[in-house]
PDB file of C-alpha atoms and ligand atoms in Angstrom:
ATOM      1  CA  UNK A1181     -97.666  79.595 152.725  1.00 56.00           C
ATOM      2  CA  UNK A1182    -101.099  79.204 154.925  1.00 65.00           C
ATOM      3  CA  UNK A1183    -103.739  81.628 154.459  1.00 64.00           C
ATOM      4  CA  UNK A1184    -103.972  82.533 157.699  1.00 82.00           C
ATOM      5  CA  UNK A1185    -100.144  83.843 157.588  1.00 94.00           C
ATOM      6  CA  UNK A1186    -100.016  87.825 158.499  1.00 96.00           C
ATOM      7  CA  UNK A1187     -98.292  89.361 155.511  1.00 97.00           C
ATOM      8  CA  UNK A1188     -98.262  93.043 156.906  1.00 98.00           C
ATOM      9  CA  UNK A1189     -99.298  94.979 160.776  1.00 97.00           C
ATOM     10  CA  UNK A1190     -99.091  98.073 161.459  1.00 97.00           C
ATOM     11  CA  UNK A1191     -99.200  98.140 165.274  1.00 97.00           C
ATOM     12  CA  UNK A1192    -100.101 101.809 166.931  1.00 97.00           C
ATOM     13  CA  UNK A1193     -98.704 103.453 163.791  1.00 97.00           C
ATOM     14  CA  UNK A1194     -99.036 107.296 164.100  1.00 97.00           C
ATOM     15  CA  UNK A1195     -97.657 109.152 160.969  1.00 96.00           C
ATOM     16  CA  UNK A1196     -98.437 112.583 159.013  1.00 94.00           C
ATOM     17  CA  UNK A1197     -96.363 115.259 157.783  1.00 93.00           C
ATOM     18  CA  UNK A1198     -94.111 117.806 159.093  1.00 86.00           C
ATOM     19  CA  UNK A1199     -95.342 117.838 163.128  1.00 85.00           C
ATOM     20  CA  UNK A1200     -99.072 116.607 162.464  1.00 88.00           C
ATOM     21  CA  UNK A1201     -99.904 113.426 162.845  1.00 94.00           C
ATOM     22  CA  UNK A1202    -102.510 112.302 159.274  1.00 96.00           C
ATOM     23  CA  UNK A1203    -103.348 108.780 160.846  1.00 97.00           C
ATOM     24  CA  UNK A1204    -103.536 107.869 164.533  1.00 97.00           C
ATOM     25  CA  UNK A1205    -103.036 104.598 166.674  1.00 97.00           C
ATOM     26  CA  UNK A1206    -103.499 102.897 163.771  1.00 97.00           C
ATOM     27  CA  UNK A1207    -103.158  99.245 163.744  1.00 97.00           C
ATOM     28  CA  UNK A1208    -104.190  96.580 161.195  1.00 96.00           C
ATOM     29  CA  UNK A1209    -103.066  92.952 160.088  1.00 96.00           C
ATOM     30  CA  UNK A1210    -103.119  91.802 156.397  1.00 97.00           C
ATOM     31  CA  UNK A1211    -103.224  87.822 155.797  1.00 97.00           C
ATOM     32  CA  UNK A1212    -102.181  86.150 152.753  1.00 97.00           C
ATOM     33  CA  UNK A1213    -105.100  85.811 150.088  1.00 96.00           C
ATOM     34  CA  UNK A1214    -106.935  88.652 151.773  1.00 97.00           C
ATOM     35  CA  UNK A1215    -108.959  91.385 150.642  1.00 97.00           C
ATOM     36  CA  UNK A1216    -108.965  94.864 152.758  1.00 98.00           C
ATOM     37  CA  UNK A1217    -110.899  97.579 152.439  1.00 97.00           C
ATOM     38  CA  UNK A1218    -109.899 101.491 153.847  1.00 97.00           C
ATOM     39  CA  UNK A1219    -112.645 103.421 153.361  1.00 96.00           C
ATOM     40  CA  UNK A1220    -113.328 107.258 154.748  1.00 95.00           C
ATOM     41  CA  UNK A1221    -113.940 110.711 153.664  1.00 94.00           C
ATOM     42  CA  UNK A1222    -111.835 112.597 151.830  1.00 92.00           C
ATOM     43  CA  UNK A1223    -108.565 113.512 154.298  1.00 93.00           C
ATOM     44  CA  UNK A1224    -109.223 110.929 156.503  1.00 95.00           C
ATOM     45  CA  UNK A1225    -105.824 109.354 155.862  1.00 96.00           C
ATOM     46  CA  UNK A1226    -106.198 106.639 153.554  1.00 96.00           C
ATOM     47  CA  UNK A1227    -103.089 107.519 151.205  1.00 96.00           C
ATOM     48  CA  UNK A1228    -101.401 108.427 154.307  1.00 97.00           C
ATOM     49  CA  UNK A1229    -101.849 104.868 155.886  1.00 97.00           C
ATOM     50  CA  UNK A1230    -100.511 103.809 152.392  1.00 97.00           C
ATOM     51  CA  UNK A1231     -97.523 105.748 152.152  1.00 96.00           C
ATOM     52  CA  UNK A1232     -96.572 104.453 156.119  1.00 96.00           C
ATOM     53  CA  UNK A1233     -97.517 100.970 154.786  1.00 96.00           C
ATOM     54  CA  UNK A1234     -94.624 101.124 152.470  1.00 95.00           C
ATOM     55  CA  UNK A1235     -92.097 103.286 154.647  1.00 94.00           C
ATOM     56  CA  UNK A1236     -92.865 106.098 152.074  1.00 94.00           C
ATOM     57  CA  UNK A1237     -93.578 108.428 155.286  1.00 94.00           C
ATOM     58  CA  UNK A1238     -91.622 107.641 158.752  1.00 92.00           C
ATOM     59  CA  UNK A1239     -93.703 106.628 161.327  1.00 94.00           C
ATOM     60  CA  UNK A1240     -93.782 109.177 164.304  1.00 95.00           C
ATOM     61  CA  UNK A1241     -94.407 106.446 166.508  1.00 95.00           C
ATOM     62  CA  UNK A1242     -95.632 102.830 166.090  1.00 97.00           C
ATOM     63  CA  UNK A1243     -93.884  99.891 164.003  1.00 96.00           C
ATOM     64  CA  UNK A1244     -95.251  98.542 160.489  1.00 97.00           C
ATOM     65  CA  UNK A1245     -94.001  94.803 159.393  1.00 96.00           C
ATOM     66  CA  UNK A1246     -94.114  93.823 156.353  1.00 96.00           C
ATOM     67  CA  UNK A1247     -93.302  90.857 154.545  1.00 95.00           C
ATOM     68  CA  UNK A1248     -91.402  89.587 157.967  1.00 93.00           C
ATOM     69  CA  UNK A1249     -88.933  92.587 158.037  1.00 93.00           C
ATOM     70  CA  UNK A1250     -89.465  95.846 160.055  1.00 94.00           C
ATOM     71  CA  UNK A1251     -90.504  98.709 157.574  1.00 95.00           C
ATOM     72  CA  UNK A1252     -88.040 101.884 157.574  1.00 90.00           C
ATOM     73  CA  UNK A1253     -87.807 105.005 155.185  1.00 87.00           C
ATOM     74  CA  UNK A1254     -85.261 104.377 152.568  1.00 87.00           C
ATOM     75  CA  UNK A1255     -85.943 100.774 152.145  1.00 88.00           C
ATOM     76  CA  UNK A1256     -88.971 101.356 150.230  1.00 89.00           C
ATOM     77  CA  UNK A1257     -87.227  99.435 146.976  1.00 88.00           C
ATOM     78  CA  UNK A1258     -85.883  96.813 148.804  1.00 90.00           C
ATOM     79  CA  UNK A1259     -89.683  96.049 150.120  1.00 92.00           C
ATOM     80  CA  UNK A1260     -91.092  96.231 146.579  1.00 90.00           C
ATOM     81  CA  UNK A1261     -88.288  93.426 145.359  1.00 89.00           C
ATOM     82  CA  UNK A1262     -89.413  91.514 148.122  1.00 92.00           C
ATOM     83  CA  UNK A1263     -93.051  91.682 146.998  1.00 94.00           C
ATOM     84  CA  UNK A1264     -94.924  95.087 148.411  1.00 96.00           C
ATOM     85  CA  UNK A1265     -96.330  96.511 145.822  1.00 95.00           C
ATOM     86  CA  UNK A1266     -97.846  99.957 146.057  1.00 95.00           C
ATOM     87  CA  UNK A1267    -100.229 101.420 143.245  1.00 93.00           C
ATOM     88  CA  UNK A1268    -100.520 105.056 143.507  1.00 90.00           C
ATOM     89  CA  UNK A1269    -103.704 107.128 142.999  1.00 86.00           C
ATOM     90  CA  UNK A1270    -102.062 108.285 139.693  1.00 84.00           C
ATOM     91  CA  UNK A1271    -101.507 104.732 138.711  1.00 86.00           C
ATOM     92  CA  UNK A1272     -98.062 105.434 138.051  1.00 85.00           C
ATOM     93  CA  UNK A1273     -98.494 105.496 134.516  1.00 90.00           C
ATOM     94  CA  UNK A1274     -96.561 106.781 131.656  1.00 94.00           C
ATOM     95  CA  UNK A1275     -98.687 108.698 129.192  1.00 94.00           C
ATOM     96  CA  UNK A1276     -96.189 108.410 126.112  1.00 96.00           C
ATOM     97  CA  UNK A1277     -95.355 104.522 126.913  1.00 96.00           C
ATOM     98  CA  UNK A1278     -96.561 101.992 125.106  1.00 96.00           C
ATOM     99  CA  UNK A1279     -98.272  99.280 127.599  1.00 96.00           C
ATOM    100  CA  UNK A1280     -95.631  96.507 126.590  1.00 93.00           C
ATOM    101  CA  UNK A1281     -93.094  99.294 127.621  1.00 93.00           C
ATOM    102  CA  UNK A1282     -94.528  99.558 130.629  1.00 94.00           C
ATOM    103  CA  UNK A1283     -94.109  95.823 131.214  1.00 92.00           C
ATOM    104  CA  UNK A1284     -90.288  96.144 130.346  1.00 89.00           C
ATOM    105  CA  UNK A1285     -90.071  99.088 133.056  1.00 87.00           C
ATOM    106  CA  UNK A1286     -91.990  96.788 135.770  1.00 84.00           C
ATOM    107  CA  UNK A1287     -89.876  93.650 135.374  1.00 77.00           C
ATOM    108  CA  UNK A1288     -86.232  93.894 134.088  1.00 72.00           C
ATOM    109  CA  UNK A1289     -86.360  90.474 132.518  1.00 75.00           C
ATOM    110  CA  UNK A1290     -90.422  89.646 131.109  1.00 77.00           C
ATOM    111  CA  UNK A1291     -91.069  86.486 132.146  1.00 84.00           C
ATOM    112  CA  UNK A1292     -93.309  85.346 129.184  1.00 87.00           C
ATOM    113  CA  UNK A1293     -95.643  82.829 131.151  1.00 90.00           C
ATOM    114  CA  UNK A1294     -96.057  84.970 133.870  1.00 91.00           C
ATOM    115  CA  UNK A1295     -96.835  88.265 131.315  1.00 92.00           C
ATOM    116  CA  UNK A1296     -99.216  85.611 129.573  1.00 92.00           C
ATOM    117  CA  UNK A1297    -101.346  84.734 132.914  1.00 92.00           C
ATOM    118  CA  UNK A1298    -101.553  87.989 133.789  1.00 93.00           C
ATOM    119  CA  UNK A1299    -103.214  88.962 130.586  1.00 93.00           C
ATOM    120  CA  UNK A1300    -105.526  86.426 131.228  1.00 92.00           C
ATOM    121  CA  UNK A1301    -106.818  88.174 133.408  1.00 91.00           C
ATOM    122  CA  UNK A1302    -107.255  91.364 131.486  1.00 91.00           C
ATOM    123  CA  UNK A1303    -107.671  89.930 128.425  1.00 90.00           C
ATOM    124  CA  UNK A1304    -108.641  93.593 127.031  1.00 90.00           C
ATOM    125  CA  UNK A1305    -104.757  94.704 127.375  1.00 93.00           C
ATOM    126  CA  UNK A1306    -103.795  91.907 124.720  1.00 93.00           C
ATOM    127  CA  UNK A1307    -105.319  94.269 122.114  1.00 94.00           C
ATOM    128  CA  UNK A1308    -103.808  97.036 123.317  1.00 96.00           C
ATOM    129  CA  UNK A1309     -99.741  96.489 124.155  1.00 94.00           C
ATOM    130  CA  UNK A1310     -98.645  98.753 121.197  1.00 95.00           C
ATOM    131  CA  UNK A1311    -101.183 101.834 122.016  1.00 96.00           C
ATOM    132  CA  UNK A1312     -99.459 104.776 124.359  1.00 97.00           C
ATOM    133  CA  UNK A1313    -100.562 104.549 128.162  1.00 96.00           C
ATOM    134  CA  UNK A1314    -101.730 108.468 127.569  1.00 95.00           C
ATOM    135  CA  UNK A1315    -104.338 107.052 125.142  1.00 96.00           C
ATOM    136  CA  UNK A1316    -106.356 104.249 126.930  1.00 94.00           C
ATOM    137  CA  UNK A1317    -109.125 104.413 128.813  1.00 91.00           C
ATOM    138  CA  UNK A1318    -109.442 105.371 132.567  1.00 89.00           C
ATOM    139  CA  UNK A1319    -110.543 101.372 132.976  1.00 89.00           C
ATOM    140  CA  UNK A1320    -107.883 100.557 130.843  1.00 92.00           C
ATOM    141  CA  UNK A1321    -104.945 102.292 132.247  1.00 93.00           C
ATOM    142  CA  UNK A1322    -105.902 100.822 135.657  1.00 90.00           C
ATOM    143  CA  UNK A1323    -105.684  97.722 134.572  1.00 91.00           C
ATOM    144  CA  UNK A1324    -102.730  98.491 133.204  1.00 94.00           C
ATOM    145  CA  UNK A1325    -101.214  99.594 136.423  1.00 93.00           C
ATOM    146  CA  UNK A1326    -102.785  96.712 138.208  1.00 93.00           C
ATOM    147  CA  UNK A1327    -101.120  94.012 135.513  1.00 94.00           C
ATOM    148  CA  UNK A1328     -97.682  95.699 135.974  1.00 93.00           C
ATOM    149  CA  UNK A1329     -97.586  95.092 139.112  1.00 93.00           C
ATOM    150  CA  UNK A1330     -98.872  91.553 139.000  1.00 93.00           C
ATOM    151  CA  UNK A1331     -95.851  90.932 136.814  1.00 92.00           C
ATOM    152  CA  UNK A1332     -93.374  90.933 139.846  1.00 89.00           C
ATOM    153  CA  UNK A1333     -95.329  88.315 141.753  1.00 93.00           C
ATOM    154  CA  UNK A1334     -96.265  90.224 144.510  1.00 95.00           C
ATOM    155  CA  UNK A1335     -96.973  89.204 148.251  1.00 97.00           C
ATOM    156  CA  UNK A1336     -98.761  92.368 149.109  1.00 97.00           C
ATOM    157  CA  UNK A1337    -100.529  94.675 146.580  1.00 97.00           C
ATOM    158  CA  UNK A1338    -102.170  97.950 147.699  1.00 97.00           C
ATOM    159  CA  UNK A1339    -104.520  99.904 145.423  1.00 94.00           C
ATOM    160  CA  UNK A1340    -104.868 103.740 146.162  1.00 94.00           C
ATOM    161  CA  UNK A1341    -108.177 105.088 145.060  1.00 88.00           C
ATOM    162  CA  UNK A1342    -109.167 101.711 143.068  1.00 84.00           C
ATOM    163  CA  UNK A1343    -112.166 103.326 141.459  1.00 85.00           C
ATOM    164  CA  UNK A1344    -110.972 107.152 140.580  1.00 82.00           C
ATOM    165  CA  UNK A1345    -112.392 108.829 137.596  1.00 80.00           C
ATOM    166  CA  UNK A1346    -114.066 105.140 136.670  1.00 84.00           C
ATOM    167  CA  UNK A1347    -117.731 104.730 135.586  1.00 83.00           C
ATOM    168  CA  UNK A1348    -119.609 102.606 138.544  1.00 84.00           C
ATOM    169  CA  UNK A1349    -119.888  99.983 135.837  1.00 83.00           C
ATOM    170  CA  UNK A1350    -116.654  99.795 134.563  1.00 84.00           C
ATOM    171  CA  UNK A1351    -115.714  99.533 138.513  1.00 86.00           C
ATOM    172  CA  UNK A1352    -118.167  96.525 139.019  1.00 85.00           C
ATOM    173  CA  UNK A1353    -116.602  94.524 136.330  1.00 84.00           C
ATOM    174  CA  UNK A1354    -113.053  95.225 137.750  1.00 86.00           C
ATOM    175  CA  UNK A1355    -113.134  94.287 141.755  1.00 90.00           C
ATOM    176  CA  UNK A1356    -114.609  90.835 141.631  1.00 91.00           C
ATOM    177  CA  UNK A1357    -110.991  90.116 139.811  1.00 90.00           C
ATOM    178  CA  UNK A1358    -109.467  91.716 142.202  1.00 93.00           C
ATOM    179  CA  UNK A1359    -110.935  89.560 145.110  1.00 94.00           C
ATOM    180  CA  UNK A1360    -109.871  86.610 142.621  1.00 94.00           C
ATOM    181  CA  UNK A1361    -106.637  87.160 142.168  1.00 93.00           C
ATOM    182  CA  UNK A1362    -105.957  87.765 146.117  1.00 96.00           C
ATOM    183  CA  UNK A1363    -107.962  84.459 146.422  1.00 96.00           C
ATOM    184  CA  UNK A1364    -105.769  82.345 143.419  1.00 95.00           C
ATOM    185  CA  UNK A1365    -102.115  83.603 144.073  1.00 94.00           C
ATOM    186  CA  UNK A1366    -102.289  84.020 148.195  1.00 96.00           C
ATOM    187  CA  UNK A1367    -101.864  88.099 147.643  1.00 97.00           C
ATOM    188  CA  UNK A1368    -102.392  90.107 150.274  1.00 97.00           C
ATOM    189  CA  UNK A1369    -104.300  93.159 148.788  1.00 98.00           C
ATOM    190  CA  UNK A1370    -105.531  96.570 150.716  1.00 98.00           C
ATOM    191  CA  UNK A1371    -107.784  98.291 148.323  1.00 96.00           C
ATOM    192  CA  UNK A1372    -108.644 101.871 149.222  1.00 95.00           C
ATOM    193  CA  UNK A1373    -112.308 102.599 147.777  1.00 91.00           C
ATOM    194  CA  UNK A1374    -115.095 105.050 147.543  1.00 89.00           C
ATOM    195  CA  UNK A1375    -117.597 102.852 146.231  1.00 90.00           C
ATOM    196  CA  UNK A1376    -118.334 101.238 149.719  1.00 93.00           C
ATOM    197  CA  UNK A1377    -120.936  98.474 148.793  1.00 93.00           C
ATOM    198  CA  UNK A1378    -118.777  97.211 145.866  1.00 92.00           C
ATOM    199  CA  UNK A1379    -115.801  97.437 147.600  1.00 94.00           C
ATOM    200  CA  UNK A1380    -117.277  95.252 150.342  1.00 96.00           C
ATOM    201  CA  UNK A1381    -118.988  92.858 148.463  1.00 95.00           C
ATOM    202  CA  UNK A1382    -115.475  91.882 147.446  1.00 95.00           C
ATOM    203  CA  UNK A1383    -113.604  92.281 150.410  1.00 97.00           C
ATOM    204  CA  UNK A1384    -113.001  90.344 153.411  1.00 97.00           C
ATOM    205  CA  UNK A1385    -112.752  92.993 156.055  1.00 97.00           C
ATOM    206  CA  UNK A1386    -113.073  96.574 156.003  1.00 97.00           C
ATOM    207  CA  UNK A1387    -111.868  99.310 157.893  1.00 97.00           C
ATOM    208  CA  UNK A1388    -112.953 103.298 157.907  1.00 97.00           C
ATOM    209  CA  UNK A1389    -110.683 106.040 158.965  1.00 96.00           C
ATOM    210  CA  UNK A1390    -112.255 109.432 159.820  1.00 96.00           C
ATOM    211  CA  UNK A1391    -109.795 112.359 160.975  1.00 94.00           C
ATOM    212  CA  UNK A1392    -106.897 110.414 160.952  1.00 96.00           C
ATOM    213  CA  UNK A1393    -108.676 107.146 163.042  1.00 96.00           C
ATOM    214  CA  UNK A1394    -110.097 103.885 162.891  1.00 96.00           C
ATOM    215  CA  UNK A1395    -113.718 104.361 163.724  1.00 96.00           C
ATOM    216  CA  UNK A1396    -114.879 100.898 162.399  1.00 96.00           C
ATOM    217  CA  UNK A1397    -113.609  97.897 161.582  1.00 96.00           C
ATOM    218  CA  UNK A1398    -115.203  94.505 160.906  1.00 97.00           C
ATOM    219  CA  UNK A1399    -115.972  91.763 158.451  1.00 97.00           C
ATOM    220  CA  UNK A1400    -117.382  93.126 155.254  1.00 97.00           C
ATOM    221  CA  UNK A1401    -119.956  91.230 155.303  1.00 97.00           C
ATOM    222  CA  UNK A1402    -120.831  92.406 158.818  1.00 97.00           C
ATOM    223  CA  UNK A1403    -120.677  96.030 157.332  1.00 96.00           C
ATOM    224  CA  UNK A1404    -122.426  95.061 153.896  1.00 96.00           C
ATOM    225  CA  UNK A1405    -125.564  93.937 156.053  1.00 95.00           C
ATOM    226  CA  UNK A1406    -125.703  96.926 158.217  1.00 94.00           C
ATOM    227  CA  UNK A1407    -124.543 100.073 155.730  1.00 91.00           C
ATOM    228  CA  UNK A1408    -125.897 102.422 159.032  1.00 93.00           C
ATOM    229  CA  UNK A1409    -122.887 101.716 160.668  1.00 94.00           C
ATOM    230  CA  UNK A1410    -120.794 102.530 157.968  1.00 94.00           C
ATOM    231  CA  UNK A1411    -122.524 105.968 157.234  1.00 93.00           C
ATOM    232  CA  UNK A1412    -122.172 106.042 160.918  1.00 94.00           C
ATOM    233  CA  UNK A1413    -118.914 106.426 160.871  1.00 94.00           C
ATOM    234  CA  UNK A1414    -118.225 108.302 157.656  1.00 91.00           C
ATOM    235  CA  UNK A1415    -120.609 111.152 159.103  1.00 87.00           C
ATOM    236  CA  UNK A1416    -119.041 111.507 162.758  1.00 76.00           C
ATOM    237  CA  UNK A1417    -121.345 108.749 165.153  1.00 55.00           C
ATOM    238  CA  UNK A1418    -118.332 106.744 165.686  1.00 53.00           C
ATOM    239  CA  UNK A1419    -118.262 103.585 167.085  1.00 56.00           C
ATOM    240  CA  UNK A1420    -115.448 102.943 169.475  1.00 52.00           C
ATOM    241  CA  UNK A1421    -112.577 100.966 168.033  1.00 55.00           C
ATOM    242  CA  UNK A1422    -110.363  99.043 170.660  1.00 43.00           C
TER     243      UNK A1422
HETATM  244  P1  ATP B1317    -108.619 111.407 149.832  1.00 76.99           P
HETATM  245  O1  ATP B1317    -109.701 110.400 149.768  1.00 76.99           O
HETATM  246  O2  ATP B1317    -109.135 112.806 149.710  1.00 76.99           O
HETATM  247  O3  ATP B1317    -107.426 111.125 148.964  1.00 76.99           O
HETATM  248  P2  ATP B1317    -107.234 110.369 152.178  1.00 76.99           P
HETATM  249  O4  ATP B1317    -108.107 109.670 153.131  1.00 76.99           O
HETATM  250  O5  ATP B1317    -106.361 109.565 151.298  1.00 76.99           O
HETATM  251  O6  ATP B1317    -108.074 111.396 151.367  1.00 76.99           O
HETATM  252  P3  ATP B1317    -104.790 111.642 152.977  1.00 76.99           P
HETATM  253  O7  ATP B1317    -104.387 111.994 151.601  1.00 76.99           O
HETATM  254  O8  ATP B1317    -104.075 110.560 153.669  1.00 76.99           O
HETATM  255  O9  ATP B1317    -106.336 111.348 153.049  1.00 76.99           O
HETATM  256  O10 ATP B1317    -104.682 112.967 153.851  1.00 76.99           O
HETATM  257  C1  ATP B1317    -104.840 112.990 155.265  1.00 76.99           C
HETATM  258  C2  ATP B1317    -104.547 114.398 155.772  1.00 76.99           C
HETATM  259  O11 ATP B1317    -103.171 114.716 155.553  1.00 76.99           O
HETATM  260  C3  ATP B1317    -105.353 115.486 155.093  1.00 76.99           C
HETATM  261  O12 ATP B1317    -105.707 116.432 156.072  1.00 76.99           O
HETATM  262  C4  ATP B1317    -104.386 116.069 154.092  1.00 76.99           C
HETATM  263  O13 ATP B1317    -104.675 117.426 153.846  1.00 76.99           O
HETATM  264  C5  ATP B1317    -103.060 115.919 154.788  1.00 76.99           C
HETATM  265  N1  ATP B1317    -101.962 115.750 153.821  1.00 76.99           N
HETATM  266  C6  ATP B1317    -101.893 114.837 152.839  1.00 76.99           C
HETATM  267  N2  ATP B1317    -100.732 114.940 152.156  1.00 76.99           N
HETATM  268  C7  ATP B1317    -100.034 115.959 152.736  1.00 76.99           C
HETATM  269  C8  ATP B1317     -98.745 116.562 152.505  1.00 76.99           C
HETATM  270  N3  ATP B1317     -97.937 116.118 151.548  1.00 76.99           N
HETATM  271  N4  ATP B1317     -98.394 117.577 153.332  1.00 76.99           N
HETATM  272  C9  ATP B1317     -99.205 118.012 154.308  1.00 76.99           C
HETATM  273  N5  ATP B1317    -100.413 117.494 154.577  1.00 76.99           N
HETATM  274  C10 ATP B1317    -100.828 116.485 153.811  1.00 76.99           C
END
């Protein structure tokens, strides 16, 4: 594994539902041990690009790889034993399971070391493995979702709306893990984010979809110098994306 080997692209992916396309001509590489970024406005197609990512939604045109096999509807489980991991807006969580259940559910067979380093890193679920999902905190139950799917090992991890319902603070103290953990285990991780100068600060690259395109895309430390740009292209000036 180097860290400059491409994990996931999407090449010219159009996809949406029923006859209308959600995301356009979109196309986007994901290297091991990095950090991505989708940014937008609300219905610009950032769950959509998601859902295509993982062969949740057929592509209308367009091919997505991922994890060195072609991505198809219907093999959605097969990707996520292989290591594509996809955490849904609603974290995925059970309200009336314990958190330790919720480990059971994510790996058939707990691997004790592994469940162990991955409560190192949220050392605040330790406390908390007998409690009911329904009852923790919004921080807690996405940390929750995050950690189950850490169990697994995964090669790719997507977050969808990283940040929802979460107090800015509680979000600062969360992504600078995130960046870590994509940095110590070589995990490819797309993040989708509202809070666009955190989300940078942590992220490689960055891309922003408007209506269904990719207006801007660049380093995020290119962006985090220059937040015009990235207003820019929330608010309609878009910059023209090869
Ligand atoms: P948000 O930040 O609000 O979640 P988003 O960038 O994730 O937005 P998407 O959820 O991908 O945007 O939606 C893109 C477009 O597709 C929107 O116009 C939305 O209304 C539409 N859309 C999303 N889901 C469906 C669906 N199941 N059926 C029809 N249209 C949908």
């Amino acid at each position: 594994m180097t860290m400059t080997e491409v994990v996931l692209a999407a090449r010219g992916v159009t996809a949406g539902y029923g006859l209308a396309p959600a995301v356009r001509n979109l196309t986007l590489e994901l290297r091991v041990g990095e950090v991505v970024t989708l940014l937008g406005p609300n219905g610009a197609g950032k769950t959509t690009t998601l859902l295509a990512l993982m062969g949740l939604l057929p592509t209308m045109s367009g091919e997505v790889t991922s994890l060195g096999r072609a991505v198809k509807p219907g093999r959605t489980a097969k990707l996520a034993r292989a290591g594509a991991i996809l955490v849904p807006d609603d974290r995925g969580i059970f309200p009336d399971l314990t958190v330790a259940d919720h480990f059971r559910l994510a790996a058939a067979r707990v691997d004790r070391s592994r469940l162990e380093s991955v409560l190192d890193r949220f050392p605040a679920l330790r406390e908390l493995t007998m409690r009911r999902a329904g009852l923790l905190s919004g921080g807690e139950q996405q940390m929750l979702a995050i950690a189950k799917a850490l169990l697994v090992r995964p090669k790719i991890l997507m977050v969808d709306e990283m940040s929802l319902g979460l107090a800015p603070i509680i979000v600062q103290s969360m992504l600078p893990g995130i960046r870590d953990l994509a940095k110590e285990e070589g995990i490819g991780v797309i993040i989708v984010e509202q809070h666009v100068a955190i989300a940078l600060s942590v992220s490689d690259r960055a891309l922003v979809l408007n209506q269904g395109s990719v207006v801007l895309e660049d380093d995020a430390q290119a962006l985090l110098a220059d937040p015009g740009r990235v207003e820019a292209a929330y608010f309609g000036s878009h910059e023209e994306v090869a």
